[in-house]
Short mmCIF file of C-alpha atoms and ligand atoms in Angstrom, two decimals:
data_model
loop_
_atom_site.label_atom_id
_atom_site.label_comp_id
_atom_site.label_asym_id
_atom_site.label_seq_id
_atom_site.Cartn_x
_atom_site.Cartn_y
_atom_site.Cartn_z
CA MET A 1 -36.98 -32.15 104.77
CA GLN A 2 -33.63 -30.82 105.87
CA ASP A 3 -32.83 -29.97 102.23
CA LEU A 4 -36.11 -28.14 101.92
CA LEU A 5 -35.31 -26.09 105.00
CA ASP A 6 -31.71 -25.47 103.96
CA SER A 7 -32.66 -24.23 100.55
CA ALA A 8 -35.30 -21.91 102.05
CA LEU A 9 -32.70 -20.52 104.47
CA ALA A 10 -30.27 -20.10 101.60
CA ARG A 11 -32.84 -18.13 99.60
CA ILE A 12 -33.44 -15.80 102.54
CA GLY A 13 -29.72 -15.35 102.90
CA ALA A 14 -29.35 -14.61 99.19
CA ALA A 15 -31.95 -11.79 99.03
CA GLN A 16 -30.23 -8.66 97.77
CA THR A 17 -32.87 -6.03 98.53
CA GLY A 18 -35.83 -5.46 100.86
CA ASP A 19 -38.20 -6.20 97.98
CA GLU A 20 -36.52 -9.48 97.16
CA LEU A 21 -36.62 -10.47 100.82
CA GLU A 22 -40.32 -9.72 100.98
CA ALA A 23 -40.97 -11.95 97.94
CA VAL A 24 -38.99 -14.77 99.54
CA ARG A 25 -40.91 -14.32 102.80
CA VAL A 26 -44.23 -14.82 101.03
CA GLU A 27 -42.97 -17.95 99.28
CA VAL A 28 -41.28 -19.53 102.27
CA LEU A 29 -43.38 -18.51 105.24
CA GLY A 30 -46.71 -18.00 103.45
CA ARG A 31 -49.64 -20.35 103.16
CA LYS A 32 -48.04 -22.45 100.43
CA GLY A 33 -44.55 -22.14 101.83
CA VAL A 34 -42.03 -24.59 103.23
CA LEU A 35 -43.88 -25.05 106.50
CA ALA A 36 -47.08 -25.91 104.70
CA GLN A 37 -45.20 -28.49 102.59
CA LEU A 38 -43.66 -30.01 105.73
CA SER A 39 -47.11 -30.48 107.28
CA LYS A 40 -48.72 -31.82 104.10
CA ASP A 41 -48.52 -35.60 104.72
CA MET A 42 -48.81 -35.50 108.51
CA ALA A 43 -51.94 -37.62 108.41
CA LYS A 44 -50.03 -40.58 106.98
CA LEU A 45 -47.47 -40.61 109.77
CA THR A 46 -47.40 -42.73 112.90
CA ALA A 47 -47.88 -41.02 116.25
CA ASP A 48 -44.15 -41.02 117.00
CA GLU A 49 -43.27 -39.76 113.57
CA ARG A 50 -45.83 -37.01 113.98
CA VAL A 51 -44.23 -35.84 117.23
CA ALA A 52 -40.82 -35.80 115.60
CA ARG A 53 -42.21 -33.96 112.55
CA GLY A 54 -43.97 -31.43 114.77
CA LYS A 55 -40.75 -30.66 116.58
CA PHE A 56 -38.92 -30.31 113.29
CA ILE A 57 -41.60 -27.96 111.91
CA ASN A 58 -41.44 -25.75 115.01
CA ALA A 59 -37.68 -25.62 114.89
CA SER A 60 -37.83 -24.83 111.16
CA LYS A 61 -40.35 -22.06 111.75
CA GLN A 62 -38.09 -20.46 114.33
CA ALA A 63 -35.03 -20.81 112.15
CA LEU A 64 -36.79 -19.29 109.16
CA GLU A 65 -38.27 -16.43 111.15
CA SER A 66 -35.05 -15.48 112.85
CA ALA A 67 -33.15 -15.68 109.54
CA TYR A 68 -35.80 -13.42 108.04
CA ASP A 69 -35.73 -10.95 110.98
CA GLU A 70 -31.97 -10.69 110.90
CA LYS A 71 -31.87 -10.10 107.18
CA LYS A 72 -34.70 -7.56 107.41
CA SER A 73 -33.12 -5.49 110.13
CA GLY A 74 -29.91 -5.47 108.10
CA PHE A 75 -31.78 -3.92 105.17
CA ASP A 76 -33.58 -1.47 107.50
CA ARG A 77 -30.30 -0.32 108.99
CA GLU A 78 -28.85 0.11 105.52
CA SER A 79 -31.72 2.20 104.20
CA LEU A 80 -31.76 4.33 107.36
CA ALA A 81 -28.04 4.92 106.99
CA LYS A 82 -28.61 5.96 103.39
CA ARG A 83 -31.34 8.40 104.37
CA LEU A 84 -29.27 9.86 107.18
CA ASP A 85 -26.50 10.31 104.69
CA SER A 86 -28.61 12.23 102.20
CA GLU A 87 -31.11 14.02 104.45
CA TRP A 88 -28.95 15.35 107.24
CA LEU A 89 -29.65 18.65 108.90
CA ASP A 90 -27.10 20.66 110.84
CA LEU A 91 -28.93 22.42 113.63
CA THR A 92 -25.80 24.26 114.67
CA ILE A 93 -25.53 26.33 111.48
CA PRO A 94 -26.68 29.92 112.26
CA ALA A 95 -30.04 30.80 110.63
CA SER A 96 -29.87 33.14 107.66
CA GLY A 97 -30.94 36.67 108.63
CA VAL A 98 -34.61 37.67 108.54
CA ALA A 99 -35.38 40.87 106.63
CA PRO A 100 -38.56 42.27 108.23
CA GLY A 101 -38.50 45.59 106.36
CA SER A 102 -39.16 48.87 108.13
CA LEU A 103 -41.72 51.62 108.40
CA HIS A 104 -41.52 54.42 105.87
CA PRO A 105 -40.13 57.58 107.51
CA ILE A 106 -43.42 59.37 106.85
CA THR A 107 -45.31 56.64 108.69
CA GLN A 108 -42.86 56.86 111.57
CA ILE A 109 -43.28 60.60 112.00
CA GLN A 110 -47.04 60.35 111.51
CA TRP A 111 -47.35 57.77 114.30
CA GLU A 112 -45.20 59.90 116.61
CA ILE A 113 -47.40 62.94 116.09
CA GLU A 114 -50.55 60.84 116.50
CA ASP A 115 -49.25 59.62 119.86
CA LEU A 116 -48.46 63.17 120.95
CA PHE A 117 -51.88 64.53 120.06
CA ARG A 118 -53.72 61.54 121.49
CA SER A 119 -51.96 62.28 124.78
CA MET A 120 -53.51 65.77 124.60
CA GLY A 121 -57.02 64.47 124.06
CA PHE A 122 -57.20 64.62 120.25
CA THR A 123 -58.98 62.01 118.12
CA VAL A 124 -57.25 60.70 114.99
CA LEU A 125 -59.60 60.81 111.99
CA ASP A 126 -59.32 59.40 108.50
CA GLY A 127 -61.01 60.84 105.42
CA PRO A 128 -61.43 59.83 101.77
CA GLU A 129 -58.74 60.64 99.20
CA VAL A 130 -61.42 61.07 96.56
CA GLU A 131 -63.37 64.04 97.88
CA THR A 132 -66.38 66.09 96.94
CA GLU A 133 -65.93 69.64 95.76
CA PHE A 134 -68.05 70.67 98.73
CA HIS A 135 -65.73 69.20 101.39
CA ASN A 136 -62.48 70.14 99.66
CA PHE A 137 -63.52 73.71 98.79
CA ASP A 138 -66.99 75.09 99.48
CA ALA A 139 -67.30 74.08 103.13
CA LEU A 140 -63.87 75.59 103.70
CA ASN A 141 -65.06 78.97 102.50
CA ILE A 142 -63.59 78.55 99.02
CA PRO A 143 -66.54 79.02 96.62
CA GLY A 144 -66.23 78.27 92.90
CA ASP A 145 -65.28 81.78 91.84
CA HIS A 146 -62.86 82.33 94.70
CA PRO A 147 -59.28 83.09 93.59
CA ALA A 148 -57.98 80.80 96.35
CA ARG A 149 -59.00 77.81 94.23
CA ASP A 150 -56.06 78.68 92.01
CA MET A 151 -53.70 78.25 94.97
CA GLN A 152 -54.10 74.52 94.64
CA ASP A 153 -53.82 72.83 91.26
CA THR A 154 -56.50 70.21 91.39
CA PHE A 155 -56.81 66.80 89.78
CA TRP A 156 -60.50 66.79 88.82
CA LEU A 157 -62.42 63.56 88.45
CA ASP A 158 -65.80 62.85 86.93
CA GLY A 159 -69.04 63.80 88.66
CA GLY A 160 -67.79 66.79 90.67
CA HIS A 161 -65.25 64.68 92.54
CA LEU A 162 -61.56 65.40 92.88
CA LEU A 163 -58.41 64.08 94.52
CA ARG A 164 -58.25 66.04 97.75
CA THR A 165 -55.70 68.81 97.52
CA HIS A 166 -55.27 69.01 101.30
CA THR A 167 -56.35 67.24 104.49
CA SER A 168 -58.54 70.19 105.52
CA PRO A 169 -61.75 68.52 104.23
CA VAL A 170 -61.39 66.07 107.12
CA GLN A 171 -61.96 69.08 109.45
CA VAL A 172 -65.33 69.45 107.83
CA ARG A 173 -66.08 65.75 108.15
CA GLY A 174 -64.95 65.87 111.80
CA MET A 175 -67.26 68.78 112.57
CA GLU A 176 -70.16 67.13 110.75
CA LYS A 177 -69.66 63.81 112.49
CA LEU A 178 -68.57 64.74 115.99
CA GLY A 179 -69.65 68.35 116.54
CA PRO A 180 -68.20 70.63 119.23
CA PRO A 181 -66.22 70.52 121.45
CA LEU A 182 -63.74 68.88 119.09
CA ARG A 183 -60.08 67.97 119.16
CA MET A 184 -58.98 66.09 116.08
CA ILE A 185 -56.08 65.46 113.79
CA ALA A 186 -56.22 63.92 110.32
CA PRO A 187 -53.06 62.63 108.69
CA GLY A 188 -53.18 61.60 105.05
CA ARG A 189 -52.14 61.68 101.43
CA VAL A 190 -52.98 64.65 99.24
CA PHE A 191 -52.59 65.34 95.52
CA ARG A 192 -51.79 68.35 93.39
CA ASN A 193 -51.34 68.77 89.70
CA GLU A 194 -47.86 70.26 90.02
CA SER A 195 -44.71 69.92 88.01
CA VAL A 196 -42.33 67.82 90.02
CA ASP A 197 -38.94 69.07 91.23
CA ALA A 198 -36.72 68.73 94.32
CA SER A 199 -39.36 70.31 96.55
CA HIS A 200 -42.65 69.57 94.72
CA GLU A 201 -44.48 66.29 94.26
CA HIS A 202 -47.92 65.54 92.84
CA THR A 203 -48.50 63.29 95.87
CA PHE A 204 -47.47 64.16 99.41
CA TYR A 205 -48.60 63.94 103.03
CA GLN A 206 -50.18 66.42 105.40
CA LEU A 207 -51.54 66.31 108.90
CA GLU A 208 -54.51 68.50 109.64
CA GLY A 209 -55.43 69.53 113.14
CA MET A 210 -58.42 71.26 114.64
CA MET A 211 -59.60 72.22 118.08
CA ILE A 212 -63.03 73.71 118.73
CA ASP A 213 -64.13 74.78 122.15
CA LYS A 214 -65.27 77.89 124.04
CA ASP A 215 -62.92 80.89 124.02
CA VAL A 216 -60.05 79.36 122.08
CA SER A 217 -57.34 81.97 121.49
CA VAL A 218 -54.20 82.50 119.42
CA GLY A 219 -52.40 81.80 122.70
CA ASN A 220 -53.84 78.28 122.74
CA LEU A 221 -52.80 77.81 119.11
CA ILE A 222 -49.23 78.89 119.81
CA TYR A 223 -49.02 76.62 122.83
CA PHE A 224 -50.04 73.53 120.86
CA MET A 225 -47.79 74.38 117.91
CA LYS A 226 -44.78 74.88 120.17
CA THR A 227 -45.47 71.59 121.96
CA LEU A 228 -45.68 69.91 118.58
CA LEU A 229 -42.43 71.34 117.18
CA THR A 230 -40.44 70.67 120.34
CA ALA A 231 -41.61 67.04 120.31
CA ILE A 232 -40.79 66.60 116.63
CA PHE A 233 -37.34 68.15 116.51
CA LYS A 234 -36.36 67.34 120.11
CA LYS A 235 -34.63 70.71 120.29
CA GLU A 236 -35.27 74.42 119.97
CA VAL A 237 -35.88 75.34 116.35
CA THR A 238 -35.91 78.90 115.09
CA VAL A 239 -39.41 79.85 113.99
CA ARG A 240 -41.10 82.91 112.63
CA LEU A 241 -44.77 83.78 112.34
CA ARG A 242 -46.04 85.67 109.35
CA PRO A 243 -49.57 86.64 108.55
CA GLY A 244 -50.87 84.13 106.02
CA TYR A 245 -54.05 83.99 104.00
CA PHE A 246 -56.25 80.93 103.93
CA PRO A 247 -59.98 81.32 103.39
CA PHE A 248 -60.82 78.91 106.23
CA VAL A 249 -58.96 80.77 108.98
CA GLU A 250 -59.11 84.36 110.24
CA PRO A 251 -56.61 85.51 111.34
CA GLY A 252 -54.31 83.12 109.44
CA PHE A 253 -50.60 82.60 109.97
CA GLU A 254 -47.61 81.01 108.30
CA LEU A 255 -45.28 79.41 110.79
CA ASP A 256 -41.84 79.00 109.19
CA ILE A 257 -38.80 77.24 110.62
CA ARG A 258 -35.21 77.99 109.78
CA CYS A 259 -34.07 75.41 107.23
CA LEU A 260 -32.45 72.48 109.04
CA ILE A 261 -30.72 71.28 105.89
CA CYS A 262 -28.64 74.36 105.08
CA GLY A 263 -28.95 76.09 108.45
CA GLY A 264 -30.32 79.16 106.72
CA ASP A 265 -27.68 79.65 104.02
CA GLY A 266 -30.04 78.66 101.21
CA CYS A 267 -30.56 75.34 99.39
CA PRO A 268 -33.04 73.82 96.93
CA VAL A 269 -35.39 72.69 99.72
CA CYS A 270 -35.82 76.19 101.16
CA LYS A 271 -35.65 77.68 97.66
CA GLN A 272 -32.53 79.57 98.74
CA SER A 273 -34.50 81.55 101.32
CA GLY A 274 -33.16 79.90 104.47
CA TRP A 275 -36.72 79.37 105.73
CA VAL A 276 -39.17 76.55 105.20
CA GLU A 277 -42.91 77.01 105.39
CA LEU A 278 -43.92 74.31 107.79
CA LEU A 279 -47.09 75.08 109.56
CA PRO A 280 -49.90 77.23 108.23
CA CYS A 281 -52.50 77.82 110.90
CA GLY A 282 -55.07 80.21 112.28
CA LEU A 283 -58.35 80.67 114.06
CA VAL A 284 -61.21 78.94 112.31
CA ASN A 285 -63.20 81.30 110.13
CA PRO A 286 -66.78 81.69 111.48
CA HIS A 287 -68.13 80.92 107.97
CA VAL A 288 -66.50 77.51 108.14
CA LEU A 289 -68.06 76.74 111.53
CA ARG A 290 -71.46 77.86 110.33
CA LYS A 291 -71.28 75.75 107.14
CA SER A 292 -70.77 72.66 109.31
CA GLY A 293 -73.65 73.55 111.59
CA ILE A 294 -71.65 75.01 114.50
CA ASP A 295 -72.76 78.31 116.02
CA PRO A 296 -69.77 80.71 115.91
CA SER A 297 -71.25 82.90 118.63
CA GLU A 298 -70.93 79.96 121.00
CA TRP A 299 -67.86 78.09 119.71
CA ASN A 300 -64.54 78.95 118.12
CA GLY A 301 -61.25 77.20 117.47
CA PHE A 302 -57.93 76.90 115.73
CA ALA A 303 -56.73 74.78 112.84
CA PHE A 304 -53.39 73.92 111.35
CA GLY A 305 -52.08 72.01 108.36
CA LEU A 306 -48.72 70.36 108.84
CA GLY A 307 -46.71 69.27 105.81
CA LEU A 308 -45.61 65.78 106.89
CA THR A 309 -43.49 65.24 103.80
CA ARG A 310 -41.58 68.45 104.29
CA LEU A 311 -41.18 67.65 107.98
CA VAL A 312 -39.55 64.31 107.20
CA MET A 313 -37.20 66.04 104.77
CA MET A 314 -36.19 68.51 107.46
CA ARG A 315 -35.68 65.89 110.10
CA TYR A 316 -33.53 63.54 108.01
CA ALA A 317 -31.92 66.21 105.81
CA ILE A 318 -33.39 64.70 102.64
CA ASP A 319 -32.65 67.17 99.86
CA ASP A 320 -35.02 65.86 97.21
CA ILE A 321 -38.72 65.14 97.79
CA ARG A 322 -38.72 62.57 94.99
CA TRP A 323 -36.82 60.07 97.14
CA LEU A 324 -39.86 59.60 99.37
CA GLN A 325 -42.05 57.97 96.74
CA SER A 326 -39.24 56.46 94.68
CA GLY A 327 -39.60 52.98 96.20
CA ASP A 328 -35.80 52.84 96.06
CA LEU A 329 -34.69 50.31 98.69
CA ARG A 330 -31.27 51.97 99.05
CA PHE A 331 -33.17 54.98 100.36
CA LEU A 332 -35.77 53.13 102.43
CA ARG A 333 -33.30 50.82 104.18
CA GLN A 334 -31.80 53.78 105.98
CA PHE A 335 -34.84 54.19 108.23
N1 LIG B 401 -55.05 73.24 103.80
C1 LIG B 401 -53.95 74.16 103.62
C2 LIG B 401 -53.11 73.73 102.44
O1 LIG B 401 -52.98 72.60 102.16
C3 LIG B 401 -53.09 74.18 104.84
C4 LIG B 401 -53.75 74.82 106.01
C5 LIG B 401 -53.61 76.16 106.24
C6 LIG B 401 -54.51 74.08 106.87
C7 LIG B 401 -54.16 76.79 107.32
C8 LIG B 401 -55.09 74.69 107.97
C9 LIG B 401 -54.90 76.05 108.17
O2 LIG B 401 -55.82 74.02 108.85
O3 LIG B 401 -55.45 76.64 109.27
O4 LIG B 401 -52.55 74.56 101.80
#
């Protein structure tokens, strides 16, 4: 019996791996194991012998179990040590930097202007980039045979649709949807079939504005435009007003600012003139009001069309419009 026990203990001690130990455990401590063999012929024993055998079996059970436990925890410690060795994590190493990207400079300036106009009671409207001929031209007092259609080279689509050439059609949608009195701006992307150079792109951004109320004057227009420019450039800029022709305003003006890139000496952005056309504007033509169902004897207003792309170029002294849509990260990361 002692031999049986000793050899079982020796086998536990000899197990080389956790798997081997488990196999030994089943053989030695399982139903057909050493303990079962020790109890096999109990019935043939005398009462005294049985007591002695019982004690021996209990002692054996304890010896086997503690030998097993000790061996097992040795293997567990070993495999944990191995894992800790291979899977360590150093929480003190600084995290690698996050690169969250940034807003495009046009988006930044657009949001700034939206905030400014919201604070003055204007609603921000969105309109479709694929427009109808009616909204882009006719409703703005530019009928099919009007020479002003040639002012804007249009990308025509099928079915009388087009890519909007300006954000002014959103005026029309604003009037149709909200009616007077109305204070709205409409930022957005516009498209023209132009040959591209340092100051022309086929795709660029404008911000349209319109206010309709009773007795709106050129004085009101000038006030809002000055508030706008002061907020944008955060300093006095030199401006000049010229009469300008747009079929949807009467009288119409061109508000120019002195070129902030060359200071007025002449550069590609200002086409060597020292001035940049920034802000065409005027009082809304009565025809335009009438076409959108507003009675011009009761209501009038002003409108303006701000070139957002050009504005960004002025503010950051960007000398080539093509940078803005280039997707070049070296450019974009500067903002
Ligand atoms: N829609 C004109 C353009 O893109 C710009 C413009 C001029 C808008 C005068 C206006 C305005 O609202 O009053 O050329």
